[in-house]
Coordinates of C-alpha atoms in Angstrom, one line a residue:
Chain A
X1 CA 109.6 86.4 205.3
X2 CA 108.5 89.6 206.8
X3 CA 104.9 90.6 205.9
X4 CA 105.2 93.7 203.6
X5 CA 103.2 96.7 205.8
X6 CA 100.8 98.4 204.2
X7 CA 102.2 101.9 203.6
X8 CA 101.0 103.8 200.1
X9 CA 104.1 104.7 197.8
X10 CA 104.8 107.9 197.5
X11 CA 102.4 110.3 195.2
X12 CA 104.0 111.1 191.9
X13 CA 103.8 114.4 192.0
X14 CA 106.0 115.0 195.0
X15 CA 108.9 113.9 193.1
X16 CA 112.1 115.4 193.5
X17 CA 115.7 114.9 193.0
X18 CA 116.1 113.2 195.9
X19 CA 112.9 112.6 198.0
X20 CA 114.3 112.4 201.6
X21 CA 113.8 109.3 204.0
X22 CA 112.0 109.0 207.3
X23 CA 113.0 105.9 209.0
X24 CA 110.2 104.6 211.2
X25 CA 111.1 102.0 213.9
X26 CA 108.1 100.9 216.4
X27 CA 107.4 97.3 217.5
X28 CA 103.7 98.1 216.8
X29 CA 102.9 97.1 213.0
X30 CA 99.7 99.3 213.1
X31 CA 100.8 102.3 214.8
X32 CA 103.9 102.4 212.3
X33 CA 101.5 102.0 209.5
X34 CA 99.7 104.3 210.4
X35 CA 102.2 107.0 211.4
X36 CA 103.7 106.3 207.9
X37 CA 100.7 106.8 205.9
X38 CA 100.2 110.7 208.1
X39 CA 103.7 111.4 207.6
X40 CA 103.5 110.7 203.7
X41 CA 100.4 112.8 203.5
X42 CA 101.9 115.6 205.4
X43 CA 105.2 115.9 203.9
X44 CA 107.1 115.6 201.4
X45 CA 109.5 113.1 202.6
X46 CA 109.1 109.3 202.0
X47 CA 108.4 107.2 205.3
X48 CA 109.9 104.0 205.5
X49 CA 108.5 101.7 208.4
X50 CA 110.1 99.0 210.5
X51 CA 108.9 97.1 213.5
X52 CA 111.7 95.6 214.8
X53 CA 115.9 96.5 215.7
X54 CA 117.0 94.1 213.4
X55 CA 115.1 95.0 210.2
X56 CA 115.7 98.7 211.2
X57 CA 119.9 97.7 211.6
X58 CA 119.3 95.3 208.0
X59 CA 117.1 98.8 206.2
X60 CA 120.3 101.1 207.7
X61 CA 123.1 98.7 205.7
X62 CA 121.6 99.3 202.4
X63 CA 120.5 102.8 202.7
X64 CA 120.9 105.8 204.7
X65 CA 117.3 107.8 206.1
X66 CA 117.8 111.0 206.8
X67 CA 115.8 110.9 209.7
X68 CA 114.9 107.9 212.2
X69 CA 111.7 108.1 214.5
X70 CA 112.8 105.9 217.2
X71 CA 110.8 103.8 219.6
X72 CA 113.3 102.7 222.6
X73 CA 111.1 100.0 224.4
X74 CA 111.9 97.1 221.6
X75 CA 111.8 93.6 222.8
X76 CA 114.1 91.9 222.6
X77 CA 116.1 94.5 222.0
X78 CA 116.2 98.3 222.1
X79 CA 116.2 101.8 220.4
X80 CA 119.2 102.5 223.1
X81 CA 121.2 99.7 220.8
X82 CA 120.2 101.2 217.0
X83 CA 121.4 104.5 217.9
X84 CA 124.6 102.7 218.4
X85 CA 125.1 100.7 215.7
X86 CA 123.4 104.0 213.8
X87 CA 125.9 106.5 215.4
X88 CA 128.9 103.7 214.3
X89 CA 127.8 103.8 210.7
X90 CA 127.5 106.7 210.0
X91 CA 129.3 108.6 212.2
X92 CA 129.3 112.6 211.5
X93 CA 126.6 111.9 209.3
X94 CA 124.4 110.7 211.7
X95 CA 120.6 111.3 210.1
X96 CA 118.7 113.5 213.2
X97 CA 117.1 111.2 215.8
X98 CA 113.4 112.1 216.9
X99 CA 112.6 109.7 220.0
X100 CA 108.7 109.0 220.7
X101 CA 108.6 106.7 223.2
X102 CA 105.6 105.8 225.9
X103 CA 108.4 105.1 228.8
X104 CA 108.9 108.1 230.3
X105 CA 112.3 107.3 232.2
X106 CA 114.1 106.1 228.7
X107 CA 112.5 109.2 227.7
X108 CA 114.7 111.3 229.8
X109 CA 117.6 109.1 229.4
X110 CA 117.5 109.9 225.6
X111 CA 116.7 113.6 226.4
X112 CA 120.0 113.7 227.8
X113 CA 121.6 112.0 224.8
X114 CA 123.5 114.1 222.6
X115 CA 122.8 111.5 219.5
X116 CA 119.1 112.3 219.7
X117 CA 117.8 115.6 218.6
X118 CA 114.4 115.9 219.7
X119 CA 112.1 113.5 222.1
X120 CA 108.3 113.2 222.7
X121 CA 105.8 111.2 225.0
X122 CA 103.6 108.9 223.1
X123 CA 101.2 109.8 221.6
X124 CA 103.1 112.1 219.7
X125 CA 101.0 114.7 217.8
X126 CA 101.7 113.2 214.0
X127 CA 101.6 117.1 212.7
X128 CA 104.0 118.1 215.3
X129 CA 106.5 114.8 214.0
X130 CA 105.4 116.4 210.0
X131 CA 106.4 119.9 211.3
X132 CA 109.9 118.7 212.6
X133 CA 110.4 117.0 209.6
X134 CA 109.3 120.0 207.2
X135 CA 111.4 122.2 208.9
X136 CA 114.3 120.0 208.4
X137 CA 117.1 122.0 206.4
X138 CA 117.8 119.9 202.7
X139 CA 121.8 118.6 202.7
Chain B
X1 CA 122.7 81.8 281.1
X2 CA 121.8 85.1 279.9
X3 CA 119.2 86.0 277.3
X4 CA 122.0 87.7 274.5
X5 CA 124.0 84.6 274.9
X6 CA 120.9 82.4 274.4
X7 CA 120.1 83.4 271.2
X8 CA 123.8 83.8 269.9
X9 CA 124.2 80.1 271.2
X10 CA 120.6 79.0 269.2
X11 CA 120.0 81.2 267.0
X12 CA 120.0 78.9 263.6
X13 CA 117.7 77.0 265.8
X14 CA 115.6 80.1 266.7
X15 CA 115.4 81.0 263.0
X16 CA 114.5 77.8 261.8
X17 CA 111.3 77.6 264.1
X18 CA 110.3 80.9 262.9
X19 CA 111.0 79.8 259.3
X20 CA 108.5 77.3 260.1
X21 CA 105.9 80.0 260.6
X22 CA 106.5 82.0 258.3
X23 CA 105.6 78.9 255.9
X24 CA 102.0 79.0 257.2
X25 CA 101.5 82.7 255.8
X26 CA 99.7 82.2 252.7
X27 CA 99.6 82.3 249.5
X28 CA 102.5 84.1 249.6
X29 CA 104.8 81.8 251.8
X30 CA 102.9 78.7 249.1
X31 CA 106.2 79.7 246.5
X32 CA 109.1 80.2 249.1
X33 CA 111.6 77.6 250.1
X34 CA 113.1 76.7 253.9
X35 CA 116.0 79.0 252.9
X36 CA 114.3 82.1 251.8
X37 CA 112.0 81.6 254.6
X38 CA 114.4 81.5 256.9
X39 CA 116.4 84.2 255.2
X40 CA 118.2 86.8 257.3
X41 CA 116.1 85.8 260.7
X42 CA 119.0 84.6 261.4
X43 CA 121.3 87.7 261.2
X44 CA 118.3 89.8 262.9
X45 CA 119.2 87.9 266.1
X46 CA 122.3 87.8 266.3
X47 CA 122.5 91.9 265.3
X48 CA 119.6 92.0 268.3
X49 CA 121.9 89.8 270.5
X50 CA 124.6 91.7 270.4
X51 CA 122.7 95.2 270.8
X52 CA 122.0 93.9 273.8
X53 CA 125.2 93.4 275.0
X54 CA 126.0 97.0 274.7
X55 CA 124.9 100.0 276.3
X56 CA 122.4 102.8 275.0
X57 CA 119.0 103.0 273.2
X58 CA 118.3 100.4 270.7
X59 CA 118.2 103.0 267.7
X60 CA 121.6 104.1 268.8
X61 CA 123.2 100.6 268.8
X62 CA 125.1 98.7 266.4
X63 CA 124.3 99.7 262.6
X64 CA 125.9 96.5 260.9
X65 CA 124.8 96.7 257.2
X66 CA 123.8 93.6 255.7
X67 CA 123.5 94.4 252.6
X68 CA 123.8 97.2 250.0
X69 CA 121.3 97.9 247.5
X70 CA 121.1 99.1 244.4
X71 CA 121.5 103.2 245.6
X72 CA 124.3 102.0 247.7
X73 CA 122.3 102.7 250.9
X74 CA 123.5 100.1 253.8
X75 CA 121.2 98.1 254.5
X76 CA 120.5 96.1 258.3
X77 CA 118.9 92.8 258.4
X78 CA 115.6 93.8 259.1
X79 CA 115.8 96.1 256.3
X80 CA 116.6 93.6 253.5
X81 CA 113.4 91.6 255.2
X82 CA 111.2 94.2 254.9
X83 CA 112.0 94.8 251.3
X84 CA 112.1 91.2 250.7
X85 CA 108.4 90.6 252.2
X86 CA 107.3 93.3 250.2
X87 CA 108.2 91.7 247.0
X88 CA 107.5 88.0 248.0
X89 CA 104.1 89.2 248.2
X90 CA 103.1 89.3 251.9
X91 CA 101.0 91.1 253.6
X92 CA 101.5 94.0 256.2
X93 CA 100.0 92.1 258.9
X94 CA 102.0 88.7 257.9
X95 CA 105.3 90.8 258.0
X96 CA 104.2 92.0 261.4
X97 CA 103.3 88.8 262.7
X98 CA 107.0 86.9 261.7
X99 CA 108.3 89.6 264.3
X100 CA 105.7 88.6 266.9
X101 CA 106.1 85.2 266.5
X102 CA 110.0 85.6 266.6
X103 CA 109.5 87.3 269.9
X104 CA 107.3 84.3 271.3
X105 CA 109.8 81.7 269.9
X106 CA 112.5 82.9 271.6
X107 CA 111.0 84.1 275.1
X108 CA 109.6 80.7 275.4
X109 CA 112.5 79.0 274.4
X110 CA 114.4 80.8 277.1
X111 CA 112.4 80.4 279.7
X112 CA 112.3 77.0 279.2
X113 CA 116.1 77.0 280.4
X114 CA 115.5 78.8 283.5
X115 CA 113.5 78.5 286.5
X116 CA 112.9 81.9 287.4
X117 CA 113.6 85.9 286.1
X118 CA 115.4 88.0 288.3
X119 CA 115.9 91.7 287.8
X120 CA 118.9 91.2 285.8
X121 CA 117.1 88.6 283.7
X122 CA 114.0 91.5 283.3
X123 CA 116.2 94.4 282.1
X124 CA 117.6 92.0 279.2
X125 CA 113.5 91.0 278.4
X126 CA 113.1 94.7 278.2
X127 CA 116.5 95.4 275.6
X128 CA 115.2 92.2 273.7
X129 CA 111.9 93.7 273.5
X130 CA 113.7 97.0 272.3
X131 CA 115.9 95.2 270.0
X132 CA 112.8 93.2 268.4
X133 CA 110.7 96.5 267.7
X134 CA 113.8 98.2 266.2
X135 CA 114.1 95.7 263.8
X136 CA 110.1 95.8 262.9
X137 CA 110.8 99.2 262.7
X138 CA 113.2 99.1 260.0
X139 CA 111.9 96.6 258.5
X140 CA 108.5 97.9 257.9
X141 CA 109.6 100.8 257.1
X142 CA 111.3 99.6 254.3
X143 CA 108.3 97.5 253.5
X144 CA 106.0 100.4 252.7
X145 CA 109.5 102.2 250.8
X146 CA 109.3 99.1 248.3
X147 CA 104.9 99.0 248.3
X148 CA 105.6 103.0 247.4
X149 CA 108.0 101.9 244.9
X150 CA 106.2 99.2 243.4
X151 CA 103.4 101.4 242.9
X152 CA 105.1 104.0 241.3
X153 CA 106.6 101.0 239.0
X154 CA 103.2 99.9 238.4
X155 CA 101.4 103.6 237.7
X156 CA 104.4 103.7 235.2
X157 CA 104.0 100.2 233.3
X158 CA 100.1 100.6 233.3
X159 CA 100.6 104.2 231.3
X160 CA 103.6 102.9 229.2
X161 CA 100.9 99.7 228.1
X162 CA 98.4 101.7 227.1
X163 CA 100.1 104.5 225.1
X164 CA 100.8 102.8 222.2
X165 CA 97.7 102.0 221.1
X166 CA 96.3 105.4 221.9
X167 CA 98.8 106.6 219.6
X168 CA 97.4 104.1 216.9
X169 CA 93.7 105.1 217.5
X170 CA 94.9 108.8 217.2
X171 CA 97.0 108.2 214.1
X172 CA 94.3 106.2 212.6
X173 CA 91.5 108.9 213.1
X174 CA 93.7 111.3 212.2
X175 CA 93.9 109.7 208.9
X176 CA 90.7 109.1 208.2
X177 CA 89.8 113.0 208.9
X178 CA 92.3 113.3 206.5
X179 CA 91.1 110.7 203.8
X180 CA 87.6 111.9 204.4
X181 CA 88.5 115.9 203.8
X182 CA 90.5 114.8 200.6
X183 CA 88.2 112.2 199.5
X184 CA 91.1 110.4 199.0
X185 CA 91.1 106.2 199.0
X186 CA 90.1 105.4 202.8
X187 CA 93.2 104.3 204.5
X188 CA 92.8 100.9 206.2
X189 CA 92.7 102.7 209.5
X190 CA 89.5 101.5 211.0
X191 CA 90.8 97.6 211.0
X192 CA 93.5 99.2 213.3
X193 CA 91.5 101.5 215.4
X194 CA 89.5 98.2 216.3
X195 CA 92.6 96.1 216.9
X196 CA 94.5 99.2 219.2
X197 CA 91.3 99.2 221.0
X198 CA 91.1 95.3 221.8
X199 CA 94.7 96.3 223.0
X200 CA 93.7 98.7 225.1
X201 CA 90.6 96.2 227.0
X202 CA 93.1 93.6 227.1
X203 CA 95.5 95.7 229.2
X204 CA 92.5 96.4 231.7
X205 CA 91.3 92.7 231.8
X206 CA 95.1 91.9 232.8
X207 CA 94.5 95.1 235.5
X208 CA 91.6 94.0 236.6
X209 CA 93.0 90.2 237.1
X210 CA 95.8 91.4 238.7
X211 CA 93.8 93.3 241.4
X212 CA 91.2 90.2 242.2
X213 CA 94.4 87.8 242.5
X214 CA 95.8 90.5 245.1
X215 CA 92.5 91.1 247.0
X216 CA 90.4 87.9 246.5
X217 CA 92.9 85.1 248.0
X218 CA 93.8 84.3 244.2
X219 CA 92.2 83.4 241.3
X220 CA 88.6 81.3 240.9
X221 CA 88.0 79.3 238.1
X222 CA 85.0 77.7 236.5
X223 CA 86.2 74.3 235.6
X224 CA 84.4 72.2 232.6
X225 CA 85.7 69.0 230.7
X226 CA 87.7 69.6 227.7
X227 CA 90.8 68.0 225.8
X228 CA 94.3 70.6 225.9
X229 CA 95.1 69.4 222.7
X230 CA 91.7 70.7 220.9
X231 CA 92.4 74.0 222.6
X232 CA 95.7 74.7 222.2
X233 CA 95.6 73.6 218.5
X234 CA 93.4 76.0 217.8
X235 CA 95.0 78.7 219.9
X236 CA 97.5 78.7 217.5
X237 CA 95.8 78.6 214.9
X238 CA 93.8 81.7 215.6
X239 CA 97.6 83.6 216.8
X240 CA 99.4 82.3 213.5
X241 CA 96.3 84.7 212.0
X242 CA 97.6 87.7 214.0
X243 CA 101.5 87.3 213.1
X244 CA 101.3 86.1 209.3
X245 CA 105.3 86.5 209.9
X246 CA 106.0 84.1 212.4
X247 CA 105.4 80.0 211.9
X248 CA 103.4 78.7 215.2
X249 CA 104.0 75.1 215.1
X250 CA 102.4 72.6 216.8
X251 CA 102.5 68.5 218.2
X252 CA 100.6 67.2 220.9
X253 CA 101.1 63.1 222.2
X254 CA 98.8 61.2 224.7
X255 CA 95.8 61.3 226.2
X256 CA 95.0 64.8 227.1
X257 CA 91.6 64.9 227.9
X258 CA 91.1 66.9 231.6
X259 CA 89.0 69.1 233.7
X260 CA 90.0 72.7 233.6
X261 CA 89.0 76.5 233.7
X262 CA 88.4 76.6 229.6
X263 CA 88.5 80.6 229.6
X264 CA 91.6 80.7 231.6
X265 CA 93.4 77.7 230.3
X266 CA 93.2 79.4 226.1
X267 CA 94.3 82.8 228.3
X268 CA 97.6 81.4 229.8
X269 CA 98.6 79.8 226.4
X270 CA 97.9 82.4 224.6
X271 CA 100.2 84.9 227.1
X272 CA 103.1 82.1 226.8
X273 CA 103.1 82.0 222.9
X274 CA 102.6 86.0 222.6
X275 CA 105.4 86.5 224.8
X276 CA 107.7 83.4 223.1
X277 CA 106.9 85.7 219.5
X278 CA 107.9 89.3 221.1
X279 CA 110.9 87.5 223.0
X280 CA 112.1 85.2 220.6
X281 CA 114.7 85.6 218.2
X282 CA 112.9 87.6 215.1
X283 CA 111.7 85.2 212.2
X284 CA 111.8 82.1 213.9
X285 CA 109.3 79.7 214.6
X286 CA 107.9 78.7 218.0
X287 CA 106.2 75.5 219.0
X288 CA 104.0 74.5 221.3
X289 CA 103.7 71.0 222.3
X290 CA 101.1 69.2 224.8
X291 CA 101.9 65.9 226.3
X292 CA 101.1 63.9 229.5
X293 CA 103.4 63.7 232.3
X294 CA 103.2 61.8 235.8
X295 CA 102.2 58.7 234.3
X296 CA 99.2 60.3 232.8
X297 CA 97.7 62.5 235.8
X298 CA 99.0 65.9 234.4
X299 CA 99.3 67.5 231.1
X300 CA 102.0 69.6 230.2
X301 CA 101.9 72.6 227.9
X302 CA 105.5 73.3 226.6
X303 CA 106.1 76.8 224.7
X304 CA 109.5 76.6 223.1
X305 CA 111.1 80.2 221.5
X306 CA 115.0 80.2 219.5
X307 CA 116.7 83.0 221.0
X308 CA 119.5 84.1 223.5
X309 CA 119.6 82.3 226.7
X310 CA 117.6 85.0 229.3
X311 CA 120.0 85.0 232.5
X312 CA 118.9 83.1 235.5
X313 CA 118.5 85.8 237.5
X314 CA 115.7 87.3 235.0
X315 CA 114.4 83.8 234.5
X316 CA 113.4 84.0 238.8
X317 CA 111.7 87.1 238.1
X318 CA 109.9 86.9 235.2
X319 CA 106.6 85.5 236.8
X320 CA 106.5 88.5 239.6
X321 CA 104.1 91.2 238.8
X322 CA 106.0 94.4 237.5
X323 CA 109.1 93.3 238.4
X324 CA 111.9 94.2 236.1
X325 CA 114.2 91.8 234.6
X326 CA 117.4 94.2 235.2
X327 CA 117.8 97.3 236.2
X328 CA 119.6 97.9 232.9
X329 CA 117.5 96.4 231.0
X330 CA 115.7 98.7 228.3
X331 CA 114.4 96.3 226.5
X332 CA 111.0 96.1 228.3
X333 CA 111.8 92.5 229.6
X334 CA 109.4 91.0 232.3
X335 CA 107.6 94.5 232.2
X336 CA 103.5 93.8 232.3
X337 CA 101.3 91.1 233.8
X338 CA 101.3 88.2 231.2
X339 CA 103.4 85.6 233.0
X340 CA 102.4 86.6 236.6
X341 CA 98.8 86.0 234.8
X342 CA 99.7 82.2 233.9
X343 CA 101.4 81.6 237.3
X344 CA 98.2 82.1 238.8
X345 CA 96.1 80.2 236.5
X346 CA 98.1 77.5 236.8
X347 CA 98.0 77.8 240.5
X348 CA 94.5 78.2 240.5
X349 CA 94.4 74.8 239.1
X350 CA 96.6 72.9 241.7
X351 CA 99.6 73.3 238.4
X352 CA 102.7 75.4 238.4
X353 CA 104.7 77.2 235.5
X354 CA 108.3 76.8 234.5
X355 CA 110.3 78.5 232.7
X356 CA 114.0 77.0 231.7
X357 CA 116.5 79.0 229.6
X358 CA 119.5 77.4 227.3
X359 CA 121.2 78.2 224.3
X360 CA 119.0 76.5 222.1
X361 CA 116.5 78.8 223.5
X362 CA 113.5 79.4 226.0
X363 CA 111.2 77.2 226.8
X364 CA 107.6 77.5 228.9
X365 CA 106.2 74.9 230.6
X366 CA 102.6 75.0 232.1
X367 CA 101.9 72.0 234.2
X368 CA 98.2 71.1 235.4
X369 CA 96.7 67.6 236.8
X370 CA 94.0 66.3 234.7
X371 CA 91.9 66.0 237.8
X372 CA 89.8 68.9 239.0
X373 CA 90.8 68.1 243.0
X374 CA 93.0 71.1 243.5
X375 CA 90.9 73.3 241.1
X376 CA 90.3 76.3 243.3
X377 CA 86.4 77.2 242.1
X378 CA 83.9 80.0 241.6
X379 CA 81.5 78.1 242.9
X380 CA 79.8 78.2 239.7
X381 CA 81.9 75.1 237.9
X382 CA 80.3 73.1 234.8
X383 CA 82.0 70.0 235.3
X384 CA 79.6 67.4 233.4
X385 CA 79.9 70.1 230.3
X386 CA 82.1 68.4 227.1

């Protein structure tokens, strides 16, 4: 049984129609809970944390984000493999990819992939992660 | 008969008595077999050999690749022993002094057949002489290529280590700037600052281990009396704390009472079962058992994961320092110093480490003599301590 992280639900009065999902997939539980509670505070978007490939491949069968902040260096597996099975699910409507990753070589290979739409070093600035987010044109 | 022919006639025989010295370079020779010490010496000769028997300088002679590596560059004997000293952990001067003593082993060994050097006999000494520093040449140059590399590799895991839980101390403080400015309910960001920075030492204590064992002649330990059941019981105890997620179980059988480092004993298990929960199948349990072995003279710690079979030629590498498991691999596999860690504690103790890979999964095995004999010591050892 995976232990529940400790993320704060969403404040009431940020309700909308449709609150929109940030998918957050690090293999470090307190860096994810941590990025999730910022991102919560500084959007309006919901944050939904993972820490490893397969509950981020199990989260992705029930419900679509409509953005994933990717870690690539995920024993035993890898971001390299989510964006697969995430580009074969939902094909055209692929939810934009932000990569933040603290290898700077899988860095630049996801810099080159067209799948990923933006890419930063760790440690990411959280307000520059809330900014891309914000600016993130509704559907 | 002439020197070229003498060593294409011997020259298994040649590279077997240099093997042999090669075995006396320590520690690094201590984990290398007849075969790999031995390795390519063999083709170095024969390459020099028939140099010889063709005219111009040395550098201009034959360029017979031995191997291709991972760039495709075409690589010569000497080459692929350079690169291979490099990463079997010897020294400059060690590398250096295989060549000299390949030089001596086969001078002597040809004088030995002849009663006399004439000039003819001197001009081949001399294209020998060239043939033998070409190939030191190459090979150190490639030896300082693959230090270069390794350091880069290194530079590169040691930033990648500690990044993470920078970014958890930033996200953290961050969040409480923010808790504090909205006087909202204090986020429980401080319990994870504390933990990130624990990360964080523990990255530098496996730097700083990782330089003595280079630079020191190994590890030293300060052994004490202790049972390995008792401590690796409650090593994983305190880890089960840690990942509330993950079932640690654990079964021990025998007498297990033995002298060992304490300190560096609780550190070894503790790398084996943290890298059995990030490497194991998701959700599953691990075990660690502790039994006796060699009618009772050694106890062995066994670290068993479920998960994928790791391929065997990951499962040779995964105790080298910084080595990667595959070049594809983007996993992070056999990146950082935990295993390399436990090899040397258990060397430092007279043990070894194992690791075997199967469909039913991964399993670890640290093997140490009860006795403190081969314990390799500080000096400062507590060995009437219970």
């Amino acid at each position: 049984m995976a232990q529940r992280l400790l993320v704060p639900s969403m404040n009431e009065t940020t309700a909308e129609t449709h609150v929109r999902t940030v998918l957050v997939v690090d293999d470090s539980r307190d860096y994810v809970e941590a990025l999730c509670w910022l991102l919560q505070e500084l959007t309006r978007w919901r944050a939904a944390p993972v820490c490893t490939i397969a509950e981020a491949i199990e989260h992705i069968e029930h419900q679509r984000p409509d953005a994933v902040l990717l870690d690539l260096q995920m024993p035993p597996s890898s971001g390299f493999h989510f964006l697969d099975v995430l580009s074969a699910k939902f094909k055209e409507r692929l939810p934009a990819v932000y990569v933040v990753s603290g290898n700077a070589e899988l860095l630049d290979r996801a810099r080159g992939d067209q799948r990923v739409k933006a890419a930063a070093i760790k440690p990411a600035d959280p307000e520059s992660l809330a900014e891309w987010l914000n600016a993130m044109p509704t559907s | 008969m002439e020197l070229s022919e003498f060593i294409l006639a011997n020259a298994p025989l040649l590279a077997a008595e240099c093997g042999q010295f090669a075995g006396t370079l320590l520690p690094a020779a201590d984990s290398l077999d007849v075969e790999a010490l031995r390795n390519h010496t063999e083709q170095m000769l024969r390459k020099i050999a028939a140099d010889m028997q063709r005219s111009g300088p040395a550098a201009q002679r034959g360029q017979d690749a031995e191997r291709t590596n991972a760039e495709g560059e075409a690589l010569s004997a000497a080459q692929v022993r350079g690169d291979q000293r490099a990463e079997e952990g010897f020294t400059v001067s060690q590398t250096v002094a295989e060549f000299r003593a390949l030089r001596a082993i086969v001078l002597r060994r040809w004088l030995e057949t002849r009663p006399s050097i004439e000039a003819a006999g001197f001009e081949e000494l001399i294209r020998f002489n060239e043939g033998i520093d070409q190939a030191l040449a190459e090979a150190i140059h490639r030896y300082s290529v693959a230090i270069t590399l390794d350091r880069s590799q290194f530079l590169g895991v040691l930033s990648h280590e500690m990044r993470t839980p920078i970014a958890t101390i930033l996200s953290s403080a961050h969040a409480l700037r923010l808790a504090a400015d909205r006087q909202s309910t204090l986020p429980p960001a401080i319990e994870r600052t504390q933990r990130a920075a624990r990360s964080l030492v523990s990255v530098l204590d496996d730097l700083l281990d990782y330089v003595r064992c280079g630079v020191r002649g190994g590890m030293r330990l300060t052994p004490m009396a202790f049972s390995m059941d008792e401590l690796c019981k409650e090593v994983a105890s305190d880890m089960s704390d840690g990942y509330p997620d993950r079932a640690i179980e654990f079964e021990s059988d025998g007498d297990l009472r033995g002298t060992w480092d304490e300190q560096r004993i609780t550190q070894a298990v503790q790398n084996l079962v943290t890298n059995a929960l990030k490497y194991g199948a998701p959700r599953t349990p691990v075990l660690v058992a502790v039994r006796e072995s060699d009618e009772g003279a050694q106890v062995v710690v066994e670290v068993h994961n479920s998960g994928p079979p790791i391929p065997p030629r990951t499962l040779e590498s995964l105790f080298k320092p910084l080595v990667r498991g595959s070049e594809d691999d983007e996993s992070g596999i056999s990146l950082g110093l935990g295993l390399y860690i436990v090899r040397e504690i258990a060397g430092a103790h007279g043990g070894r480490v194992e690791a075997e890979s199967t469909d039913a999964g991964t399993v670890f095995r640290l093997v140490v003599p009860k006795a403190a004999d081969g314990i390799r010591t500080s000096g400062f050892g507590n060995l009437g301590k219970n």
